[in-house]
XYZ file of C-alpha atoms in Angstrom:
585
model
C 57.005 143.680 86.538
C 57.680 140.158 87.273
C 55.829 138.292 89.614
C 58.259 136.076 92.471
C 56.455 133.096 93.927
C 59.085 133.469 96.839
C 62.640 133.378 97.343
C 63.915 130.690 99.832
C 67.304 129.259 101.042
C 68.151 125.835 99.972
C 71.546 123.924 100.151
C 72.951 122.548 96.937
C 71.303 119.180 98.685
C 68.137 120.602 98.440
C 68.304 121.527 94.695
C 70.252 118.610 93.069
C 69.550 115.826 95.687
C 67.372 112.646 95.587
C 63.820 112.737 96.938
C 63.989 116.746 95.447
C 62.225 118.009 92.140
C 64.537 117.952 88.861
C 66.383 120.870 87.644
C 66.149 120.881 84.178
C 67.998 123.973 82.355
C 64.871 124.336 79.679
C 65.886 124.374 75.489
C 64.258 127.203 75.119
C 65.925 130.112 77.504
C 69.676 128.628 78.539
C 72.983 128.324 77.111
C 75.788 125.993 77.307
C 78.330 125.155 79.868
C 80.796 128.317 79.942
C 83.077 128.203 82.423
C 86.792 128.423 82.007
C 89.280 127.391 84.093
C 89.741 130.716 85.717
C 86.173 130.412 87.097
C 87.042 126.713 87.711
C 90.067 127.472 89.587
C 88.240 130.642 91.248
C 85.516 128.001 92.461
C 87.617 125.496 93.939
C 89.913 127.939 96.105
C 86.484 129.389 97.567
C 85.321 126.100 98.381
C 88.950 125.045 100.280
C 88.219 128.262 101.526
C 85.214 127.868 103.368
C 85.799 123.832 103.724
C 88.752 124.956 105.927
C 86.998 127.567 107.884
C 83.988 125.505 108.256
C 86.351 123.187 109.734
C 88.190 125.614 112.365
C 84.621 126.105 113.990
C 84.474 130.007 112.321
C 80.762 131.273 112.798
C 81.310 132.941 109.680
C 82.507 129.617 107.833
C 78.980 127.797 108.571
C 77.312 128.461 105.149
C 78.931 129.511 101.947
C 76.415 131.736 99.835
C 76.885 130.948 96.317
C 74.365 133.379 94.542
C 70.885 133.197 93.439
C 69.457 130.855 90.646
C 66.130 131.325 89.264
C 63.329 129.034 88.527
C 59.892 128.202 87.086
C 58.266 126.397 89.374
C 54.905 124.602 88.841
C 51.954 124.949 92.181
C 53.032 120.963 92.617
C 56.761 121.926 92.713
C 57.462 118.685 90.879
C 59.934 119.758 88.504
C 61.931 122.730 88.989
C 63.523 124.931 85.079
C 66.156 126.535 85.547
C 66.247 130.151 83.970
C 69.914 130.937 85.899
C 71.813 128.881 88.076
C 73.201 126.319 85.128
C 76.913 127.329 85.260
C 77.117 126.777 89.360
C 74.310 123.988 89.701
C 77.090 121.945 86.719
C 80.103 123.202 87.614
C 78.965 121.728 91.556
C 77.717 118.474 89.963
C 81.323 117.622 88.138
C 82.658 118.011 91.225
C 80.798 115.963 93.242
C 81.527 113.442 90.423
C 85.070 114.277 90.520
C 84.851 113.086 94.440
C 82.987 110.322 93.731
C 85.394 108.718 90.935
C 88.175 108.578 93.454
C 86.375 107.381 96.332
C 85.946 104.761 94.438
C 89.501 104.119 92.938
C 90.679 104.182 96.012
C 88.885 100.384 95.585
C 88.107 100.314 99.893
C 84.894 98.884 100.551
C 83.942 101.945 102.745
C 85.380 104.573 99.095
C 83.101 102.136 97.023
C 80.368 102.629 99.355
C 80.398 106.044 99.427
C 81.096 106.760 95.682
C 78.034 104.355 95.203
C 75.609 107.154 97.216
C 76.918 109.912 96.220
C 75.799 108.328 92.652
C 72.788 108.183 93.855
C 72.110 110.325 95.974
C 73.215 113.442 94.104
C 73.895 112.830 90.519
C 71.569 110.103 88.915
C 69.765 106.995 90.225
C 67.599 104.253 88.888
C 63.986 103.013 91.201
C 64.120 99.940 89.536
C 66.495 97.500 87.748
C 64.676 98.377 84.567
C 63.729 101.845 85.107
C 65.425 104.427 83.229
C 67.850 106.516 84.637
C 66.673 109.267 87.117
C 69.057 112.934 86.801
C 68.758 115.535 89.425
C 69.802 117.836 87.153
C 69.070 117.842 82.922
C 71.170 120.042 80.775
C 69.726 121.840 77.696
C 69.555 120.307 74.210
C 73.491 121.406 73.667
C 75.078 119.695 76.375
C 72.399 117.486 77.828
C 73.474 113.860 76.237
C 77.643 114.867 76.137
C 76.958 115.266 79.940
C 75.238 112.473 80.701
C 77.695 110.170 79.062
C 80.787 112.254 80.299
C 79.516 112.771 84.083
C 76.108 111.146 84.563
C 76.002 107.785 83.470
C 77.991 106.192 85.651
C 78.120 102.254 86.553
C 78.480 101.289 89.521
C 80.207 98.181 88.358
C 83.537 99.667 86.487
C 83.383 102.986 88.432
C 83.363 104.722 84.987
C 81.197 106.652 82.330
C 80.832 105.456 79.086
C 82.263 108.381 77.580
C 81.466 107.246 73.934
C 80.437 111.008 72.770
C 83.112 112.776 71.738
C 83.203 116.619 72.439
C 82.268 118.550 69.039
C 81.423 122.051 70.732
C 83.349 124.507 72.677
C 81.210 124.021 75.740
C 81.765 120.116 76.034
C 85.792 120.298 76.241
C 85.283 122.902 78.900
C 82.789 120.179 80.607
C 85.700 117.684 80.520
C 88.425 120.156 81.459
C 86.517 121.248 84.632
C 86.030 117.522 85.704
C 90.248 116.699 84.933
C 90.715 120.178 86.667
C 88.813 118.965 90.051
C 90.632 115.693 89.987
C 93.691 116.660 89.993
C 93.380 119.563 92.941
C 91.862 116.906 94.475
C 94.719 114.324 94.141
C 96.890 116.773 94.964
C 95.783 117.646 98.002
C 95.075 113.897 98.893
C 98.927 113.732 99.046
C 99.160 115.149 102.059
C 97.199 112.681 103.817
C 99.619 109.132 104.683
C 96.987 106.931 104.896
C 93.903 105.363 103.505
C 91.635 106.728 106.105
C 92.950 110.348 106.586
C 91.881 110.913 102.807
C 88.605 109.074 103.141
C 88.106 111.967 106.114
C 88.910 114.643 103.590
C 87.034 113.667 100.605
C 83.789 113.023 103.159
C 83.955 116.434 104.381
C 84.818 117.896 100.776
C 81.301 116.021 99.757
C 79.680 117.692 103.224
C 80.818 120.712 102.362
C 79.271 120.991 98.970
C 76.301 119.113 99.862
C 75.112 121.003 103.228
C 77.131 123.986 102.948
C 76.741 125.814 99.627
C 73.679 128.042 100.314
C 71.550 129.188 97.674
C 68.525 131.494 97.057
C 66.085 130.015 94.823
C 64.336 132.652 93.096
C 60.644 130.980 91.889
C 58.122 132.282 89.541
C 55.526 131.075 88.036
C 55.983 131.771 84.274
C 58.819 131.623 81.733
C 58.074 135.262 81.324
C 58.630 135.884 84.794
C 61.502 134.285 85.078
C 62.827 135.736 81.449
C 62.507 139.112 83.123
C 64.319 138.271 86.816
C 67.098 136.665 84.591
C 68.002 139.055 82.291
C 67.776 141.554 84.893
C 70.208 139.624 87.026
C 72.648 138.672 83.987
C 72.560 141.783 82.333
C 74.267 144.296 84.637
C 77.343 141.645 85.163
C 79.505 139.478 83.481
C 77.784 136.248 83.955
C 75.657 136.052 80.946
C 77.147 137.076 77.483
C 75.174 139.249 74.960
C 75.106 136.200 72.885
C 73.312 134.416 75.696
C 70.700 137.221 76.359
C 70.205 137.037 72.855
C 68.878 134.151 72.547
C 66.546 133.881 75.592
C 65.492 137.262 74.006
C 64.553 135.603 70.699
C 62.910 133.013 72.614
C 60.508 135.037 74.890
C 59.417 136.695 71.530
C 59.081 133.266 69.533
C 54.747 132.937 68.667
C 54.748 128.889 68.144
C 57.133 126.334 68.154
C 58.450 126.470 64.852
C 59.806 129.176 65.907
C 61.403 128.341 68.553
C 62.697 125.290 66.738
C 64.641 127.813 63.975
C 66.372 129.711 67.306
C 67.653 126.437 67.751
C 68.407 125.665 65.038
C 70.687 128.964 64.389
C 72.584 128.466 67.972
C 73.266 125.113 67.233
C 75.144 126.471 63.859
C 76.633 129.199 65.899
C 78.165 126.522 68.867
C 78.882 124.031 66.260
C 80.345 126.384 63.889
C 83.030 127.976 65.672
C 85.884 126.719 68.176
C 85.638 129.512 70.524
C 83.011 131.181 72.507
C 85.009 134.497 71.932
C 84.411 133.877 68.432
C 80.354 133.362 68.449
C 80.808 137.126 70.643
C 82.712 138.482 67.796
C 80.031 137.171 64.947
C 76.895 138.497 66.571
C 78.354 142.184 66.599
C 79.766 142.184 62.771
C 76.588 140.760 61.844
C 74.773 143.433 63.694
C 77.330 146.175 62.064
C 77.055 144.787 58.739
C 73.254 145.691 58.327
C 73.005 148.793 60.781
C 76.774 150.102 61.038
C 78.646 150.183 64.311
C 77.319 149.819 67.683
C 80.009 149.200 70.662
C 79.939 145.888 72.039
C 78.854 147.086 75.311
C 75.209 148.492 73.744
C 74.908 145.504 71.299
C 72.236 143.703 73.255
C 70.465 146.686 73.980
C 70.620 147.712 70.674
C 69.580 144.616 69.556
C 66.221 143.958 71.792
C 65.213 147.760 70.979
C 65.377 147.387 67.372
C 64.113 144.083 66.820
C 61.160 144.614 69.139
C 59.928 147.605 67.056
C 60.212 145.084 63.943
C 58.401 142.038 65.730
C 55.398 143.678 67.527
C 54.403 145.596 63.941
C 51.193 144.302 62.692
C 51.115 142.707 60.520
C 54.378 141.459 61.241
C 57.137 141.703 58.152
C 59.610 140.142 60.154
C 59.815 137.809 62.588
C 62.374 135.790 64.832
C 61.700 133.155 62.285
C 63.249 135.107 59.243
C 65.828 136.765 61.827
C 66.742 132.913 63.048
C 67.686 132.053 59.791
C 69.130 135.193 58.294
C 71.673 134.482 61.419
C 72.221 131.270 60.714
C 73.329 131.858 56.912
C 75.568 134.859 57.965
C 76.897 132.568 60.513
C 77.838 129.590 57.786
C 79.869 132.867 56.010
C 81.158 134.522 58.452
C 82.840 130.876 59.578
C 84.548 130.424 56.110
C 85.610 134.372 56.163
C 87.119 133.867 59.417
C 89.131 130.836 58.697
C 90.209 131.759 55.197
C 87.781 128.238 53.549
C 85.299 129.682 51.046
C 86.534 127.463 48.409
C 88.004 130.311 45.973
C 92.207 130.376 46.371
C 92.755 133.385 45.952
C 90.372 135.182 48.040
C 91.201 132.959 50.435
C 94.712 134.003 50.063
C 93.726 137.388 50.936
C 91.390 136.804 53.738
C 95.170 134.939 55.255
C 96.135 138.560 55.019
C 93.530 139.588 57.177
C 93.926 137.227 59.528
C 97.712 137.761 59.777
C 96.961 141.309 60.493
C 93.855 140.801 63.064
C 91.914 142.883 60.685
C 88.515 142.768 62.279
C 87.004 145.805 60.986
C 87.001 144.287 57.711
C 84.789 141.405 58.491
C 81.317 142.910 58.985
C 82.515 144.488 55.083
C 82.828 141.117 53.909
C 79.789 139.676 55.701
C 77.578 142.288 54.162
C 78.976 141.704 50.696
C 79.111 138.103 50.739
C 75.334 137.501 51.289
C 74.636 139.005 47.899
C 77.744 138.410 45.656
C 80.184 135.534 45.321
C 83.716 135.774 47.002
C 85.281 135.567 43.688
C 83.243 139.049 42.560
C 84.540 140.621 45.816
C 88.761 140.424 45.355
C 88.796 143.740 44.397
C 86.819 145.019 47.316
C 89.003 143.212 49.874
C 92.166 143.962 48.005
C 91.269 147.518 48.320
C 90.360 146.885 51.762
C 93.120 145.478 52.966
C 95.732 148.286 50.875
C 93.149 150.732 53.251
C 94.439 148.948 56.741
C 97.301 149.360 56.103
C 98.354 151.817 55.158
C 95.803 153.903 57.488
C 96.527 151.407 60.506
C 99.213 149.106 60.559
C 102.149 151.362 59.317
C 100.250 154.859 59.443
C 98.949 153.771 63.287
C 96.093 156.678 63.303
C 93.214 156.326 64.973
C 91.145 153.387 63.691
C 87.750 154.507 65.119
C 87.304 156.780 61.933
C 88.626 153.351 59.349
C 86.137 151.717 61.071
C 83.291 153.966 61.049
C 84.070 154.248 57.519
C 84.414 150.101 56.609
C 81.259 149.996 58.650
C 78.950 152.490 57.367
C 79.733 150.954 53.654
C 78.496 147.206 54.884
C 75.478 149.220 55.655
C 74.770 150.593 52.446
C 76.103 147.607 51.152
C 73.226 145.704 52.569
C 70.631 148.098 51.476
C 71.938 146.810 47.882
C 75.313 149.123 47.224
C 77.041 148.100 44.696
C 80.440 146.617 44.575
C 81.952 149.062 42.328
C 80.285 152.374 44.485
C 82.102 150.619 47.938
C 85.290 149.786 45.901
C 85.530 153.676 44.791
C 85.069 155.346 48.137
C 87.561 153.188 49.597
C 90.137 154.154 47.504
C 89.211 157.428 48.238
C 89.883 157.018 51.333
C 93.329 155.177 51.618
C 96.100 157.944 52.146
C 98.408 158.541 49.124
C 102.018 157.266 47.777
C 103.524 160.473 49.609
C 102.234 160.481 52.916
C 101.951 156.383 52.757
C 106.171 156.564 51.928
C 106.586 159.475 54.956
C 105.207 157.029 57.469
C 106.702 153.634 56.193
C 109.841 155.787 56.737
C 109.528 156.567 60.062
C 107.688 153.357 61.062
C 108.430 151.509 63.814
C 107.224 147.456 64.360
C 103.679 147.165 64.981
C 102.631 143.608 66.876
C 104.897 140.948 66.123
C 102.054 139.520 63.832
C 101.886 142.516 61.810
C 105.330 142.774 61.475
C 105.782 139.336 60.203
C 103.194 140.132 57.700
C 104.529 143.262 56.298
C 107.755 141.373 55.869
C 106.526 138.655 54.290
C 104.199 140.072 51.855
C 107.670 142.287 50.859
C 109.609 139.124 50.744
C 106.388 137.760 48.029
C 106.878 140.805 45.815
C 110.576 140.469 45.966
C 110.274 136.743 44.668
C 107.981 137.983 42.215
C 110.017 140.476 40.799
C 113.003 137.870 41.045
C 110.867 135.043 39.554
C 111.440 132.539 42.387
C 108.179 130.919 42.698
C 108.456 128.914 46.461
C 105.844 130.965 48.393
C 106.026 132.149 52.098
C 103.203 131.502 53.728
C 101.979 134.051 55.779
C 102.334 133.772 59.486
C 104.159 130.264 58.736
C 105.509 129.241 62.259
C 108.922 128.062 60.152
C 109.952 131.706 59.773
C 110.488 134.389 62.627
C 110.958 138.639 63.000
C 114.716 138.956 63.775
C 115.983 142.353 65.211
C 119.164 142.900 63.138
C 120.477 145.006 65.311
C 120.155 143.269 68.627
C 117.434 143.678 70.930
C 120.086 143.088 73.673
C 123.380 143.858 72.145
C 126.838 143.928 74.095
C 127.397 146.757 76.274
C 129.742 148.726 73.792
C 127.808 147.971 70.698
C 124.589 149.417 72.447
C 123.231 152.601 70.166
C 122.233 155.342 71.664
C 118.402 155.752 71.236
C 118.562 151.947 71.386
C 114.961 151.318 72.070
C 114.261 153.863 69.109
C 116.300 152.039 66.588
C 115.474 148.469 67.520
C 112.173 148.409 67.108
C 112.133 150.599 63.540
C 110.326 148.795 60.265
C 114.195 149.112 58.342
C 115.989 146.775 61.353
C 113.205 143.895 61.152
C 113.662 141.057 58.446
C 112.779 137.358 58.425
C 114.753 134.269 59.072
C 113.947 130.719 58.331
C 113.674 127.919 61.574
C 113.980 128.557 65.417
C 115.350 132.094 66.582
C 118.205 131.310 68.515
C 118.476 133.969 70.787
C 122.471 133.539 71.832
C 123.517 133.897 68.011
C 120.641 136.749 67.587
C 122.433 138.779 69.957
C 125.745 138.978 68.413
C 127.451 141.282 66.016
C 126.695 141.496 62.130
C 129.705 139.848 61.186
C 129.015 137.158 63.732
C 125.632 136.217 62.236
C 125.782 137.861 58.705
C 126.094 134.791 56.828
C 122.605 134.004 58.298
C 121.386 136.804 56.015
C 123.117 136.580 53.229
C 123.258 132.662 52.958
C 119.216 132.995 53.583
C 116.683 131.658 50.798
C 114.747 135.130 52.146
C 115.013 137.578 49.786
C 114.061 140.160 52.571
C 117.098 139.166 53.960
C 119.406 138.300 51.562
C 119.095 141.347 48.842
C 117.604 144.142 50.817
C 121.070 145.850 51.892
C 121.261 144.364 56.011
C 124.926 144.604 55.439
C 124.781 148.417 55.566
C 123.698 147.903 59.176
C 127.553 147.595 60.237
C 129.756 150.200 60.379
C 133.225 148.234 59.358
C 136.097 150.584 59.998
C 134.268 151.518 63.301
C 132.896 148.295 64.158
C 130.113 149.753 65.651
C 126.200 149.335 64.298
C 124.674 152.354 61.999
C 122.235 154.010 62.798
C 122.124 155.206 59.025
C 121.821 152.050 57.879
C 118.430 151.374 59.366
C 116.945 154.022 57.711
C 118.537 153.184 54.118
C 117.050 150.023 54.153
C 113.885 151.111 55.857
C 113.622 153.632 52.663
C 114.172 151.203 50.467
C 111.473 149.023 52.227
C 109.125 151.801 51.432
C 109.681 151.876 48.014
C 108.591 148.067 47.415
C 105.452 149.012 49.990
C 104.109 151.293 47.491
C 103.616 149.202 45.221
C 102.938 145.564 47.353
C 99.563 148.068 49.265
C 99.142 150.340 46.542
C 96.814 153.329 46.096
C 93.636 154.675 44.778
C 95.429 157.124 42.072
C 97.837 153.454 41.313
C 94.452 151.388 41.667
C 92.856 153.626 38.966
């Protein structure tokens, strides 16, 4: 059980002021700044909230409780680490620098004045002319210098930051969105004050507000293993700190020395620096997980994760440590980066992983991952061609239920990392991937899948039909200069509406591709209104797959019929652009 010093109110004042002990978010046991806009935004209207309440004289306006925040805190209490708290203690601090930028562009003696203090006071300060600079509160390793130079390090001379670092990690464009969000709710609001000293009123109670209002309860202990344990039992049952985050503090409460805290490090830094989005470093820790122990829901993964890998590091004598699990991340990680964006350096694998992409294939990643860390991407086209053939005609155009493809694509990374060979995954694939009959029966009947899908089915048709024709200009898949166009209208004149209209519309046989910017007035029309778009196009898909059969000429009226010619015919190219296993063989 962890042991609590003692839990006590304090103001954000108290905990980021001068004359108070530094915060300092520790390397060791935090993450980077996190929060989006929509906790921004959710922030800001609970502060105008209780800043307008507090205001009115409400009782139940005089304090705004913010949450708890946990700390390590030394018998001297001269330094504070903070275990949780970061994402309010610097999401509090940008504002308060947010306030203190305009008081003092407002360029008043009395907004320079204040902007000067609240500098001081409660963001950074120097003793002496040639001290060094003072912060109330020190981000970790990943943020720590962006932060300074973006928020802290501010002269009072120019009324600016320095701002020389540019942002190279997810976490330090949210840093400089959340400041650019603040200022501008706070200029906006300023408008509605006429004059100079009406919005010196509102930006001094704004800063009173934050600074003697937001209540906190600071959670001490005396040990980084206290504090782990509060922390993780805090973060864990909410939404606050990711599995990626627990994680690491995880990995860092089991680290021996410091070299091995050093390689956790090291592998987060690849992981932040290595990806654009934090959604993405989410995404990565599960298929790396599935691709040595197959699948585990993304709600269990940490659990998962701390059970197993405890077993493995408290064995004696240890076989494997965070150490070797630090760095076995870290490679997958460099992989699972050029998987992801299609940049492994080999064309035409790279071709195929666009196909992927184009399809939001995730199940085949932790595949690849697994395969990748003991073959080269060139040995594995087979594997994702058959793969790929496998989604879709199981998922994209079949639309069964995926939890069995993935099951399957998951329990072969498995074996694969046990040391299965290409050729054994390769062959029960194939076994798996329905056949030429039941694969034509649902291409048939198909209707559009996500607009992404769609455009890739029709495009990788449109690449077979070039082949076939010998025209060698390639469509790139999910290339913004073509769009899905509904042939038959998805809002067509009164009179020319089918019956069963949102039946037909959205069928496989009415979809084909055009080249520019839909333009949704000449979309809508009849087929002989808009069929020299089709048969004028450089689109094979459109141009030579029968859309003329679509319109009913005697009648005037759209066929049904039609749709389901062409959609046949579709089908028959399908078979042969995602064959399979009896045409693989």
């Amino acid at each position: 059980m962890a042991i609590i010093k003692q839990a006590q109110r304090q103001t954000l004042g108290q905990l980021i002021g001068a004359n108070n002990p530094v915060v300092t978010v520790p390397d060791d046991s935090q993450r980077q700044y996190a929060w989006t806009k929509k906790e921004v935004d959710v922030f800001w209207s609970d502060i105008e909230k209780f800043k307008e309440g507090r205001e009115n004289g409400r009782e139940s306006s005089s304090e705004y409780f913010i949450g708890p925040i946990v700390t390590i805190t030394a018998d001297s209490v001269q330094a504070r680490s903070l275990l949780d708290g970061q994402q309010r203690l610097t999401t509090s601090t940008i504002l308060i620098a947010a306030i203190r930028d305009i008081l003092w562009g407002m360029r008043s003696a009395e907004g320079v004045s204040s902007a000067n203090n609240i500098q001081r006071d409660y963001i950074a300060r120097k003793s002496g002319r040639k001290d060094p600079m003072e912060y109330f509160l020190v981000l970790s390793l990943f943020d720590r210098d962006f932060f300074r130079d973006n928020i802290q390090d501010w002269s009072e001379i120019t009324g600016e930051c320095p701002r020389l670092e540019k942002p190279t990690r997810p976490s330090h464009k949210l840093i400089l969105d959340a400041y650019s969000n603040f200022r501008q709710k706070i200029t906006n609001r300023l408008r509605a004050h006429p004059d100079a000293e009406a919005r010196l009123d509102y930006l001094d109670s704004l800063r009173e507000c934050l600074i003697n209002g937001l209540v906190f309860v600071e959670i001490q202990t005396p040990s980084s293993s206290d504090a782990n344990e509060v922390f993780e039992t805090i973060n864990s049952r909410g939404k606050d700190l990711s599995t990626v985050d627990l994680v690491r503090n995880f990995l860092m409460e089991k680290s021996i020395s410091d070299h091995e805290k050093s390689r956790v490090n090291d592998a987060w830094r690849s992981l932040l620096d290595g990806f654009d989005r934090r959604e993405e470093i989410e995404k990565f820790l599960r298929h790396f997980w599935v691709s040595k122990h197959g699948d585990v829901k993304s709600h269990s993964l940490y659990s998962i994760i701390r059970k197993n890998l405890s077993d493995r590091f408290d064995e004696r004598p240890q076989q494997y440590g965070v150490g070797v699990f630090s760095a076995d991340l870290e490679g997958a990680a460099g992989r699972y980066a050029e998987l992801i964006t299609g940049n492994t350096g080999d064309s035409n694998f790279d071709a195929s992983l666009g196909e992927v992409k184009a399809m939001n294939a995730d199940a085949l990643y932790p595949l690849l991952l697994s395969a990748s860390g003991y073959h080269k991407y060139a040995d594995l086209q087979t594997l994702l061609d058959a793969s790929i053939s496998y989604y879709v005609r199981w998922t994209v155009v079949g639309r069964r239920e995926s939890t069995l493809l993935e099951e399957n694509l998951f329990s072969i990374a498995k074996e694969m990392s046990k040391g299965g060979t290409i050729e054994e995954a390769v062959q029960k694939i194939l076994g798996w991937i329905p056949d030429d009959e039941t694969f034509a029966a649902d291409f048939r009947d198909a209707v559009a899948p996500k607009q992404s899908q769609a455009r890739y089915l029709l495009a990788k048709i449109e690449q077979h039909l070039r082949l076939e024709a010998e025209v060698h200009e390639e469509v790139v898949l999910g290339d913004g200069k073509v769009y899905v166009e509904n042939i038959y209208p998805q809002k067509p004149a009164g009179e020319l509406r089918l019956e069963d209209h949102d039946t037909w519309v959205s069928r496989l046989g009415n979809l084909t591709l055009l080249a520019g910017k839909k333009n949704q007035t000449i979309s809508s029309r009849s087929l002989p209104e808009k069929k020299h778009l089709y048969s004028g196009s450089a689109l094979l898909v459109s141009s030579r797959t029968n859309v003329e059969d679509l319109w009913d000429e005697e009648s005037n009226r759209w066929r049904v019929e039609g749709i389901e010619a062409r959609q046949q015919l579709m089908a028959k190219i399908a078979l042969n652009v995602w064959p399979s296993g009896a045409r693989w063989a």
